[in-house]
Amino acid sequence: MEKLHYKFETKNPIQKPVHIGVVASGDLEVIFRPTDSDETVVNIVTGSDGFKEVWKNVLDRFFARYPIQANIEINDFGSTPGVVNLRLTQAMEALKDEK
Amino acid sequence: MKNSFVELRARERAEALLDDNARELVGPLDNMISPHLEPQGIVPESDDGVVLMRGTINGKNALVISIEGKFQGGGIGEVSGAKIVAALEKALEDNKAGKTIYPVIILDTGGVRLQEANYGLLSISEIQNAVIALKNYVPVIGLVPGRVGSFGGMSITASILSYLIATKKARIALNGPEVIEQEAGVREFDSSDKDLIWNTLGTKQRLATGLVDEVVEDTIDDIKKSVSDAIDAKKDAHRTEKVDFYLSLLDKLDLSKKLDIDGYRKLYSKVEAEKHVIDDAVEGTEPGTKSRGRLWFEKLTGINNAKSSVSTVLHAEKDGKEYVAIVPDANNKFPRVRDGEVGLEEGFAVASIVNKVVADDADKDVKRPIIMVVDVPSQAYGYQEELIGIHVALGSSAAAYAKARQAGHPVIAFIPGDAVSGGFLAHGLQSNRMIALDDTSITIQAMSKASAARITQRTIAELEEATKHVPAMAYDIDNYEKLGALYKLVKGIGSYDATDENVAKINSIIDDAIQSTVGKSADLHFRYETPIAIESGRKATNAVRKAVFEQWD
């Protein structure tokens, strides 16, 4: 298990918290929470050690597209970058969901 | 598959059962995560693998508890267990107050989460206690969709539920095939033989032999309809009350050959329940197989070389107290219980004894205290045990003790020996108060090191390393004390030091423990409320309970 921390310069504050996913084999859960800070903090707990650079690349790409300001927690149990990106995008959809 | 229920995750499953008004309690945003996983290098989940949802099912007020099988095999730890217990207790409170609410439990679980072992056992016994109390008001419906199915202590819970619905993608058993293979050898149960596993533990066989009540197609609509119909009809299988039936079945079992699936179906269909009464133990001429449990039973009751019609189950009344012990018998006709394990006969015999005590005292104002002498190295690991349904045997004795306690009998566990796993759930953990000897020979755990290492995919060395960080993972009584569940840890008396002086001392501690239950509620709350529990041992439990209570209405 490894804990990773990242910070991103962002500009679009989110208004409500959302949760997506399950900590299943090859999967992850993602939590977005609103923040008062002017940057986005991402805290990751992952079961797969040694992928710091891969995570950074996935997150760089995500925030380039969606510069949301939030506190983000990720609990990961060995997902591939594709699955990570999918769950992050699903969380964005949940943010837009009016329900 | 289109419209499959099994393919859904726990949260979606709960939503699928409820009408369009589901409200989650203590969900992923509430930060109630297990404090015990990260110190062992295991990734936690924000809901700890249990989803609690309130709403209605076809208009009827309901609580759905959904266990996530994909997270750590659906194992029950401290936080996930406390969520279930707290929600069931609130449902009980509402039902008592005339606000009917129907609990439904979706089981997709391997049982105890081995990484939080002793917390899992405590929690599961507390779940069982709440279910027994709830059944006085409403049916508690169980649903086993698969793919994990239902195993371990949560299968004991499943046997206690009012009505059990499953799909053909589920399996239900006490011990998983890998554990039986590890403990009893590949000839006992070959865990690579998938056909054997499914034919034995699959729901088709379980339906034919009374271990599940209904097998439904895996569609959301079919499953919701079955659950709703079961609620409407207030279905109750009374599964753990068929003690005489199972004791009669065991009488007719031919132990000279290996029982097979067809053979068991035939036997099951032709057995008729005959009344069984297990008489008090009497003095014998030959000493029984030596054990800590036997020694203390004999000293506490004054019966030398105690013997009984069921050689492994001793009970007797002394000074107004009913003592019950499960003991080894090296010559037992059931080979898998020769070392004192709790098997089929033990579970049903204990249930029979305890049910009789409750029935005999039904009209009395003061109920007889029941003292369990606990020295159980585990439940029995065997093929035949699983085929017949050992989880029902253990569920029957757990239910009997819980009902006795709830009826007002002080139930005290005295632990001079081992207290392990399903054996401990069946005989020990339904007590109001636990008293243990401070002896290094005592093992108190959910699974042997070899099996726990195999199932959690760690080496024994890694497992032992983890026990240093998480007391609930440890195997000794001193670490167990740190959880706060004990009424008293008795120092200075060894497991075999049953001198007259020490017996008198233990007797007086038991009497104090009985006195301490007078005027107190008959539930298991004592365990959360000791100074050690509040300070550290059940800190997470108490935090979860508070959060569930706050969000309930």
XYZ file of C-alpha atoms in Angstrom:
652
model
C 0.000 0.000 0.000
C 1.197 3.500 -0.811
C -0.168 6.953 0.010
C 0.213 9.672 -2.630
C -0.513 13.395 -2.422
C -0.873 15.893 -5.249
C -1.842 19.551 -5.560
C -3.243 21.252 -8.629
C -3.898 24.862 -9.555
C -7.610 24.930 -10.373
C -10.404 27.484 -10.686
C -13.910 25.951 -10.684
C -15.163 25.282 -7.137
C -17.635 22.397 -6.857
C -20.872 22.897 -4.901
C -21.638 19.461 -3.494
C -19.793 16.287 -2.535
C -19.993 13.169 -4.711
C -18.910 9.553 -4.375
C -18.358 6.992 -7.134
C -17.038 3.452 -7.244
C -16.096 0.505 -5.063
C -12.712 -0.619 -3.718
C -12.950 -3.888 -5.611
C -10.121 -5.740 -7.306
C -8.997 -3.615 -10.263
C -11.287 -0.786 -9.241
C -11.370 2.309 -7.048
C -13.607 4.764 -5.279
C -13.445 8.521 -5.787
C -14.788 11.194 -3.444
C -14.990 14.895 -4.402
C -15.705 17.393 -1.613
C -16.137 21.171 -1.849
C -13.197 23.184 -0.527
C -12.545 26.768 0.632
C -8.969 26.590 -0.573
C -7.949 27.933 -3.992
C -6.232 24.744 -5.020
C -7.217 21.104 -5.424
C -5.700 18.521 -3.117
C -5.759 14.854 -4.153
C -5.041 12.189 -1.528
C -4.666 8.669 -2.840
C -4.397 5.362 -1.001
C -3.413 2.673 -3.497
C -2.762 -1.020 -3.116
C -0.274 -0.943 -6.012
C 3.065 0.598 -5.097
C 5.367 2.458 -7.471
C 2.959 4.199 -9.856
C 3.467 7.788 -8.717
C 4.308 9.042 -12.208
C 1.391 7.224 -13.844
C -1.037 8.776 -11.352
C 0.413 12.207 -12.004
C -0.074 11.813 -15.746
C -3.686 10.668 -15.379
C -4.498 13.516 -12.984
C -2.687 16.147 -15.103
C -4.782 15.194 -18.068
C -8.005 15.154 -16.033
C -7.485 18.603 -14.495
C -6.411 20.080 -17.815
C -9.856 19.150 -19.052
C -11.878 19.700 -15.827
C -10.122 22.260 -13.595
C -12.441 21.668 -10.623
C -11.540 23.013 -7.201
C -12.159 20.265 -4.625
C -10.725 18.006 -1.985
C -10.369 14.643 -3.633
C -9.879 11.265 -1.971
C -9.171 8.107 -3.893
C -9.040 4.568 -2.509
C -7.602 2.330 -5.204
C -7.259 -1.426 -5.401
C -5.123 -1.835 -8.495
C -7.052 -0.022 -11.238
C -5.572 0.644 -14.645
C -5.287 4.301 -15.799
C -8.313 3.782 -18.028
C -10.492 2.764 -15.097
C -9.202 5.702 -13.020
C -10.121 8.108 -15.774
C -13.546 6.502 -16.164
C -14.385 6.860 -12.443
C -13.163 10.471 -12.352
C -15.347 11.272 -15.346
C -18.320 9.516 -13.741
C -17.796 11.678 -10.657
C -17.966 14.747 -12.940
C -21.284 13.469 -14.292
C -22.580 12.956 -10.761
C -21.658 16.590 -10.006
C -23.914 17.732 -12.850
C -26.727 15.388 -11.802
C -29.503 17.526 -10.311
C -30.931 14.694 -8.181
C -26.734 -9.397 -18.255
C -29.678 -7.074 -18.622
C -31.513 -6.265 -15.403
C -29.239 -8.543 -13.337
C -29.288 -7.963 -9.582
C -26.126 -9.960 -8.950
C -24.092 -7.700 -11.230
C -25.030 -4.635 -9.149
C -22.840 -3.310 -6.363
C -24.047 -3.065 -2.768
C -25.365 0.511 -3.012
C -27.186 -0.150 -6.275
C -28.639 -3.348 -4.844
C -30.126 -1.479 -1.895
C -31.533 1.163 -4.254
C -32.962 -1.561 -6.498
C -34.928 -3.107 -3.631
C -36.252 0.179 -2.319
C -38.868 2.390 -3.983
C -37.747 5.775 -5.299
C -37.159 7.210 -1.849
C -33.960 5.560 -0.621
C -31.955 7.489 1.930
C -28.493 6.296 2.910
C -27.339 6.385 6.542
C -23.667 6.899 7.391
C -22.554 6.749 3.794
C -19.185 7.249 2.112
C -19.119 10.987 2.839
C -19.371 10.496 6.597
C -15.771 9.389 7.014
C -16.500 6.258 9.013
C -13.655 4.143 7.706
C -11.975 1.209 9.396
C -9.015 2.359 11.514
C -7.522 -1.149 11.363
C -6.781 -1.677 7.663
C -4.250 1.041 6.782
C -1.894 0.044 9.639
C -1.760 -3.387 7.926
C -1.145 -1.911 4.502
C -4.657 -2.585 3.221
C -6.646 0.007 1.273
C -9.848 0.911 3.174
C -13.242 1.864 1.745
C -15.176 4.948 2.767
C -18.313 3.005 3.691
C -16.335 0.035 5.071
C -18.219 -2.266 2.741
C -21.689 -1.887 4.254
C -24.525 0.241 2.879
C -27.443 1.169 5.144
C -30.540 2.522 3.427
C -33.982 3.482 4.614
C -37.036 3.853 2.425
C -40.016 1.759 1.434
C -40.401 -1.558 -0.384
C -43.684 -1.495 -2.301
C -44.862 1.120 0.161
C -43.779 -0.664 3.327
C -41.277 1.014 5.629
C -37.942 -0.813 5.292
C -34.287 -0.843 6.263
C -31.970 -2.439 3.710
C -28.512 -3.504 4.848
C -26.327 -4.371 1.876
C -22.888 -5.938 2.232
C -20.387 -5.240 -0.564
C -18.900 -8.576 -1.594
C -16.301 -6.930 -3.830
C -14.609 -5.103 -0.955
C -12.438 -7.487 1.069
C -14.798 -10.379 0.308
C -17.653 -8.754 2.202
C -15.919 -9.456 5.509
C -17.363 -7.918 8.661
C -14.999 -5.690 10.622
C -15.495 -3.295 13.512
C -16.977 -0.376 11.558
C -19.069 -2.373 9.087
C -20.312 -4.582 11.924
C -21.202 -1.622 14.133
C -23.136 -0.021 11.254
C -25.276 -3.150 10.890
C -25.821 -3.551 14.638
C -26.709 0.106 15.201
C -29.202 0.145 12.323
C -30.847 -3.096 13.481
C -31.101 -1.740 17.015
C -32.811 1.435 15.782
C -35.189 -0.708 13.730
C -35.910 -2.706 16.897
C -36.590 0.473 18.847
C -39.003 1.702 16.153
C -40.815 -1.624 15.996
C -41.142 -1.676 19.784
C -42.671 1.795 19.589
C -45.232 0.601 17.059
C -43.465 2.155 14.038
C -43.202 -0.967 11.918
C -40.035 -1.185 9.836
C -38.945 -4.307 7.972
C -35.228 -5.124 7.919
C -33.744 -6.822 4.859
C -30.120 -7.991 4.882
C -28.306 -8.590 1.588
C -25.544 -11.057 2.402
C -22.537 -11.144 0.108
C -19.923 -12.026 2.638
C -17.112 -14.325 3.642
C -18.013 -13.776 7.302
C -15.486 -12.334 9.716
C -13.031 -9.910 8.076
C -9.891 -11.778 9.039
C -7.844 -8.576 9.164
C -10.018 -7.436 12.077
C -10.675 -10.928 13.351
C -11.933 -10.598 16.913
C -13.901 -7.451 16.093
C -15.635 -9.432 13.386
C -16.637 -12.166 15.822
C -17.888 -9.677 18.407
C -19.851 -7.738 15.778
C -21.416 -10.833 14.265
C -22.627 -12.042 17.668
C -24.119 -8.576 18.222
C -25.867 -8.726 14.829
C -27.319 -12.114 15.761
C -28.547 -10.752 19.068
C -30.343 -7.872 17.333
C -31.903 -10.206 14.739
C -33.289 -12.515 17.442
C -34.824 -9.535 19.242
C -36.304 -8.119 16.015
C -37.941 -11.411 15.082
C -40.373 -10.891 17.959
C -41.859 -8.015 15.929
C -41.140 -8.438 12.217
C -39.617 -11.012 9.889
C -35.955 -10.298 9.124
C -35.513 -11.243 5.478
C -32.158 -12.413 4.115
C -31.094 -12.255 0.494
C -28.017 -14.075 -0.811
C -27.552 -13.015 -4.443
C -23.945 -14.266 -4.977
C -21.102 -14.132 -6.205
C -19.422 -14.368 -2.856
C -22.476 -15.982 -1.287
C -22.634 -16.377 2.453
C -19.904 -17.937 4.550
C -18.478 -18.074 8.046
C -20.117 -16.326 10.946
C -22.507 -14.530 8.614
C -23.908 -17.901 7.523
C -24.639 -18.581 11.177
C -26.478 -15.250 11.060
C -28.207 -16.315 7.836
C -29.540 -19.434 9.561
C -31.123 -17.227 12.232
C -32.899 -14.929 9.747
C -36.624 -15.470 9.257
C -36.545 -16.285 5.569
C -33.700 -16.756 3.124
C -33.919 -15.953 -0.592
C -31.020 -16.772 -2.943
C -30.126 -16.994 -6.616
C -28.383 -19.943 -8.219
C -25.212 -17.846 -8.383
C -24.759 -18.104 -4.618
C -23.239 -20.633 -2.263
C -23.959 -20.929 1.436
C -21.735 -22.688 3.951
C -19.921 -22.229 7.210
C -16.361 -23.109 6.261
C -15.170 -22.387 2.759
C -13.712 -25.374 0.867
C -10.186 -23.915 1.013
C -10.325 -23.667 4.779
C -11.616 -27.221 5.148
C -8.844 -28.441 2.848
C -6.291 -26.493 4.886
C -7.569 -27.776 8.239
C -8.668 -31.322 7.416
C -6.814 -32.269 4.239
C -7.649 -32.573 0.571
C -9.349 -35.938 1.037
C -11.896 -34.307 3.310
C -12.762 -31.597 0.774
C -10.989 -30.922 -2.523
C -11.208 -27.161 -2.969
C -10.228 -27.419 -6.653
C -13.290 -29.563 -7.451
C -15.756 -26.897 -8.578
C -18.581 -29.356 -9.343
C -18.331 -30.853 -5.892
C -18.388 -27.389 -4.332
C -21.443 -26.185 -6.262
C -23.354 -29.453 -5.864
C -22.758 -29.370 -2.131
C -22.939 -25.673 -1.229
C -24.956 -24.339 -4.168
C -28.479 -23.105 -3.575
C -30.138 -25.946 -5.514
C -28.957 -28.443 -2.905
C -29.582 -25.955 -0.100
C -33.199 -25.494 -1.235
C -33.754 -29.251 -1.385
C -32.502 -29.681 2.184
C -34.112 -26.764 3.964
C -31.127 -24.430 4.165
C -32.626 -21.727 1.919
C -36.316 -21.064 1.429
C -36.538 -19.787 -2.116
C -34.285 -19.679 -5.180
C -35.172 -16.892 -7.604
C -34.058 -15.829 -11.068
C -31.364 -13.176 -11.119
C -33.441 -10.188 -12.212
C -34.129 -7.050 -10.219
C -37.891 -7.473 -10.641
C -37.997 -11.118 -9.537
C -35.839 -10.439 -6.520
C -37.744 -7.362 -5.407
C -41.023 -9.259 -5.756
C -39.763 -12.182 -3.668
C -38.518 -9.887 -0.917
C -41.754 -7.910 -0.943
C -43.903 -11.066 -0.889
C -41.892 -12.465 2.016
C -42.489 -9.259 3.963
C -46.222 -9.257 3.145
C -46.615 -12.905 4.156
C -44.441 -12.400 7.267
C -42.599 -15.557 6.321
C -40.616 -17.430 8.942
C -38.773 -20.703 8.327
C -37.979 -21.224 12.065
C -34.727 -22.759 10.853
C -32.872 -22.729 14.173
C -35.837 -24.235 16.017
C -35.671 -27.633 14.292
C -33.419 -29.052 16.958
C -35.299 -32.315 17.466
C -35.461 -32.889 13.718
C -31.705 -32.538 13.324
C -30.871 -34.590 16.425
C -33.146 -37.332 15.009
C -31.397 -37.022 11.650
C -27.986 -37.388 13.279
C -29.215 -40.535 15.086
C -29.956 -42.085 11.699
C -26.747 -41.028 10.016
C -24.564 -43.933 8.895
C -21.058 -42.810 9.764
C -19.392 -45.928 8.367
C -19.480 -44.499 4.847
C -19.010 -41.075 3.372
C -22.273 -39.214 3.008
C -23.032 -38.090 -0.552
C -25.432 -35.567 -1.997
C -28.184 -37.976 -3.073
C -27.801 -40.034 0.072
C -28.299 -36.961 2.177
C -31.373 -35.834 0.254
C -32.962 -39.248 0.821
C -32.108 -39.183 4.512
C -33.379 -35.622 4.883
C -36.712 -36.438 3.297
C -37.489 -39.427 5.482
C -36.428 -38.223 8.934
C -39.181 -37.454 11.403
C -38.517 -35.300 14.427
C -38.512 -37.215 17.682
C -38.327 -35.454 21.019
C -34.817 -35.382 22.465
C -33.981 -34.529 26.048
C -30.341 -34.461 27.048
C -30.192 -35.367 30.726
C -27.858 -33.825 33.268
C -24.338 -35.190 33.273
C -23.705 -37.908 35.852
C -20.620 -39.264 37.555
C -18.780 -41.892 35.518
C -16.175 -44.493 36.320
C -13.660 -43.598 33.603
C -12.133 -40.158 33.142
C -13.195 -38.414 29.937
C -10.760 -36.958 27.407
C -8.676 -34.374 29.214
C -9.389 -30.723 28.511
C -9.520 -27.388 30.309
C -13.258 -27.207 29.699
C -13.947 -30.643 31.169
C -11.727 -29.990 34.195
C -13.525 -26.773 35.119
C -16.980 -28.179 34.376
C -16.305 -31.082 36.723
C -14.872 -28.853 39.454
C -17.612 -26.237 39.211
C -20.419 -28.833 39.289
C -18.712 -31.356 41.576
C -19.352 -34.206 39.127
C -16.287 -36.426 38.681
C -15.671 -38.118 35.316
C -18.824 -36.435 34.050
C -20.637 -38.298 31.282
C -23.714 -37.576 29.230
C -25.857 -39.124 26.503
C -24.063 -36.794 24.072
C -20.444 -37.450 24.977
C -19.221 -33.969 23.982
C -21.904 -31.889 25.666
C -22.092 -31.765 29.453
C -24.615 -29.853 31.481
C -25.765 -29.864 35.077
C -27.381 -27.621 37.658
C -25.433 -26.682 40.777
C -26.505 -24.153 43.409
C -29.242 -22.812 41.132
C -26.909 -22.283 38.159
C -27.014 -24.253 34.924
C -23.532 -25.100 33.623
C -22.972 -26.096 29.987
C -19.670 -27.280 28.502
C -18.569 -28.603 25.127
C -15.718 -31.071 25.585
C -13.519 -33.296 23.437
C -14.081 -37.026 23.144
C -11.160 -38.844 21.558
C -13.487 -41.721 20.589
C -16.295 -39.619 19.186
C -18.180 -41.202 16.311
C -17.873 -37.869 14.470
C -14.175 -37.718 13.564
C -14.105 -33.949 13.029
C -14.986 -33.032 16.601
C -12.618 -35.278 18.531
C -10.542 -32.342 19.777
C -13.435 -30.423 21.279
C -14.634 -28.620 18.152
C -18.271 -27.578 17.901
C -19.939 -29.785 15.314
C -23.482 -30.694 14.291
C -24.393 -32.697 17.361
C -22.819 -30.171 19.735
C -24.698 -27.205 18.297
C -28.092 -28.898 18.313
C -27.550 -30.546 21.709
C -26.595 -27.248 23.362
C -29.648 -25.619 21.760
C -31.859 -28.401 23.100
C -30.465 -27.986 26.623
C -30.734 -24.203 26.686
C -34.218 -24.163 25.144
C -35.350 -26.560 27.877
C -33.919 -24.336 30.627
C -35.837 -21.392 29.169
C -39.056 -23.418 28.863
C -38.741 -24.789 32.413
C -38.273 -21.282 33.836
C -40.883 -19.616 31.634
C -43.259 -18.932 34.529
C -40.606 -18.038 37.079
C -39.870 -14.475 38.124
C -36.177 -15.120 38.607
C -34.538 -16.983 35.748
C -31.754 -19.490 36.304
C -28.286 -18.214 35.392
C -26.630 -20.168 32.584
C -22.860 -20.555 32.789
C -21.037 -21.548 29.600
C -17.679 -23.182 30.256
C -15.810 -22.189 27.097
C -12.995 -24.309 25.687
C -13.715 -24.584 21.971
C -10.740 -24.789 19.598
C -13.000 -24.101 16.561
C -16.054 -25.339 14.716
C -15.774 -28.731 12.998
C -14.137 -28.673 9.566
C -15.689 -31.445 7.496
C -17.463 -32.253 4.242
C -20.414 -33.992 5.870
C -20.801 -31.121 8.316
C -21.140 -28.654 5.443
C -23.493 -30.890 3.457
C -25.919 -31.143 6.378
C -25.481 -27.492 7.342
C -23.249 -27.021 10.373
C -24.024 -23.292 10.275
C -27.591 -24.136 11.316
C -26.290 -26.198 14.254
C -24.176 -23.291 15.438
C -27.000 -20.851 14.719
C -29.347 -22.978 16.812
C -27.164 -22.786 19.904
C -26.348 -19.082 19.400
C -30.070 -18.361 19.011
C -30.921 -20.426 22.094
C -28.416 -18.525 24.251
C -29.568 -15.164 22.885
C -33.214 -15.998 23.573
C -32.337 -17.163 27.081
C -30.529 -13.908 27.789
C -33.340 -11.837 26.312
C -35.838 -13.791 28.433
C -33.964 -12.662 31.534
C -31.512 -15.497 32.203
C -28.090 -14.146 33.132
C -25.770 -15.835 30.610
C -22.138 -15.873 31.698
C -19.199 -17.184 29.658
C -16.326 -18.525 31.713
C -13.285 -18.974 29.459
C -10.555 -21.246 30.855
C -9.632 -22.571 27.389
C -9.754 -21.690 23.711
C -12.476 -19.500 22.254
C -12.177 -19.683 18.511
C -14.329 -18.733 15.540
C -17.703 -20.383 14.923
C -17.239 -22.427 18.076
C -17.067 -19.234 20.101
C -20.074 -17.727 18.272
C -22.098 -20.841 19.130
C -20.886 -21.177 22.701
C -19.631 -18.020 24.373
C -20.314 -14.813 22.485
C -24.036 -14.595 23.273
C -23.246 -14.057 26.951
C -23.975 -10.875 28.923
C -20.597 -11.128 30.641
C -17.320 -12.854 29.740
C -14.791 -13.960 32.348
C -11.429 -15.298 31.142
C -8.366 -16.743 32.800
C -5.121 -14.924 32.108
C -3.293 -17.948 30.714
C -0.950 -17.941 27.730
C -2.329 -21.305 26.567
C -5.652 -19.681 25.613
C -6.254 -18.942 21.932
C -9.014 -16.487 21.123
C -9.409 -15.849 17.402
C -11.409 -16.245 14.191
C -9.191 -18.696 12.329
C -5.957 -20.641 12.697
C -2.813 -18.883 11.492
C -2.349 -21.286 8.586
C -5.867 -20.777 7.254
C -5.993 -17.044 7.929
C -2.714 -16.599 6.056
C -4.018 -18.631 3.109
C -7.317 -16.766 2.851
C -5.827 -13.265 3.230
C -2.979 -14.180 0.854
C -0.216 -13.381 3.306
C 2.605 -15.397 4.809
C 2.360 -16.456 8.442
C 5.237 -14.063 9.170
C 3.281 -11.163 7.641
C 0.230 -12.196 9.620
C 2.199 -12.209 12.859
C 3.614 -8.795 12.010
C 0.064 -7.461 11.590
C -0.959 -8.745 15.023
C 1.583 -6.357 16.555
C -0.287 -3.333 15.168
C -3.866 -4.480 15.537
C -4.849 -6.166 18.841
C -7.964 -7.691 17.238
C -5.642 -9.732 14.978
C -3.782 -11.297 17.901
C -4.322 -14.796 19.239
C -3.811 -14.267 22.996
C -6.091 -13.244 25.837
C -4.047 -10.198 26.883
C -4.552 -8.570 23.499
C -8.203 -9.598 23.629
C -8.601 -7.678 26.866
C -7.663 -4.505 24.950
C -10.936 -4.734 22.998
C -12.876 -4.060 26.200
C -15.317 -6.945 25.846
C -14.312 -8.852 28.994
C -16.091 -8.461 32.303
C -12.977 -9.714 34.047
C -9.579 -11.134 33.169
C -8.620 -13.285 36.141
C -4.908 -13.061 36.917
C -2.947 -15.728 38.733
C -5.099 -18.754 37.908
C -3.811 -20.989 35.120
C -6.070 -22.964 32.813
C -5.340 -26.216 34.644
C -5.123 -24.753 38.175
C -8.585 -25.821 39.277
C -7.743 -26.149 42.972
C -10.570 -25.923 45.518
C -9.427 -22.434 46.427
C -9.360 -21.276 42.796
C -12.734 -22.878 42.045
C -14.213 -20.971 45.002
C -12.662 -17.777 43.670
C -14.076 -18.315 40.165
C -17.462 -19.156 41.669
C -17.529 -15.858 43.480
C -16.505 -13.957 40.328
C -19.300 -15.708 38.423
C -21.750 -14.717 41.176
C -20.555 -11.107 40.979
C -21.005 -11.192 37.201
C -24.550 -12.531 37.620
C -25.308 -9.788 40.155
C -23.969 -7.171 37.734
C -26.669 -8.104 35.214
C -29.547 -7.505 37.636
C -31.648 -4.550 36.569
C -29.529 -4.057 33.445
C -30.712 -4.434 29.867
C -30.458 -7.963 28.489
C -28.523 -6.948 25.348
C -24.780 -7.011 24.616
C -24.112 -3.296 25.248
C -21.872 -4.041 28.215
C -19.053 -4.658 25.717
C -19.109 -1.116 24.345
C -19.436 0.478 27.744
C -16.448 -0.798 29.736
C -13.729 1.801 30.417
C -11.347 -0.001 28.024
C -13.998 -0.134 25.282
C -14.790 3.563 25.572
C -11.151 4.620 25.804
C -9.811 2.534 22.923
C -11.206 -0.962 22.358
C -14.541 -0.019 20.770
C -13.891 3.633 20.012
C -14.817 3.231 16.358
C -17.889 1.170 17.304
C -19.160 3.894 19.593
C -18.513 6.604 16.977
C -20.407 4.623 14.337
C -23.326 3.987 16.692
C -23.595 7.688 17.448
C -23.565 8.578 13.753
C -26.243 6.005 12.866
C -28.458 7.126 15.762
C -28.150 10.783 14.705
C -29.048 10.067 11.107
C -31.796 7.540 11.735
C -34.839 9.846 11.638
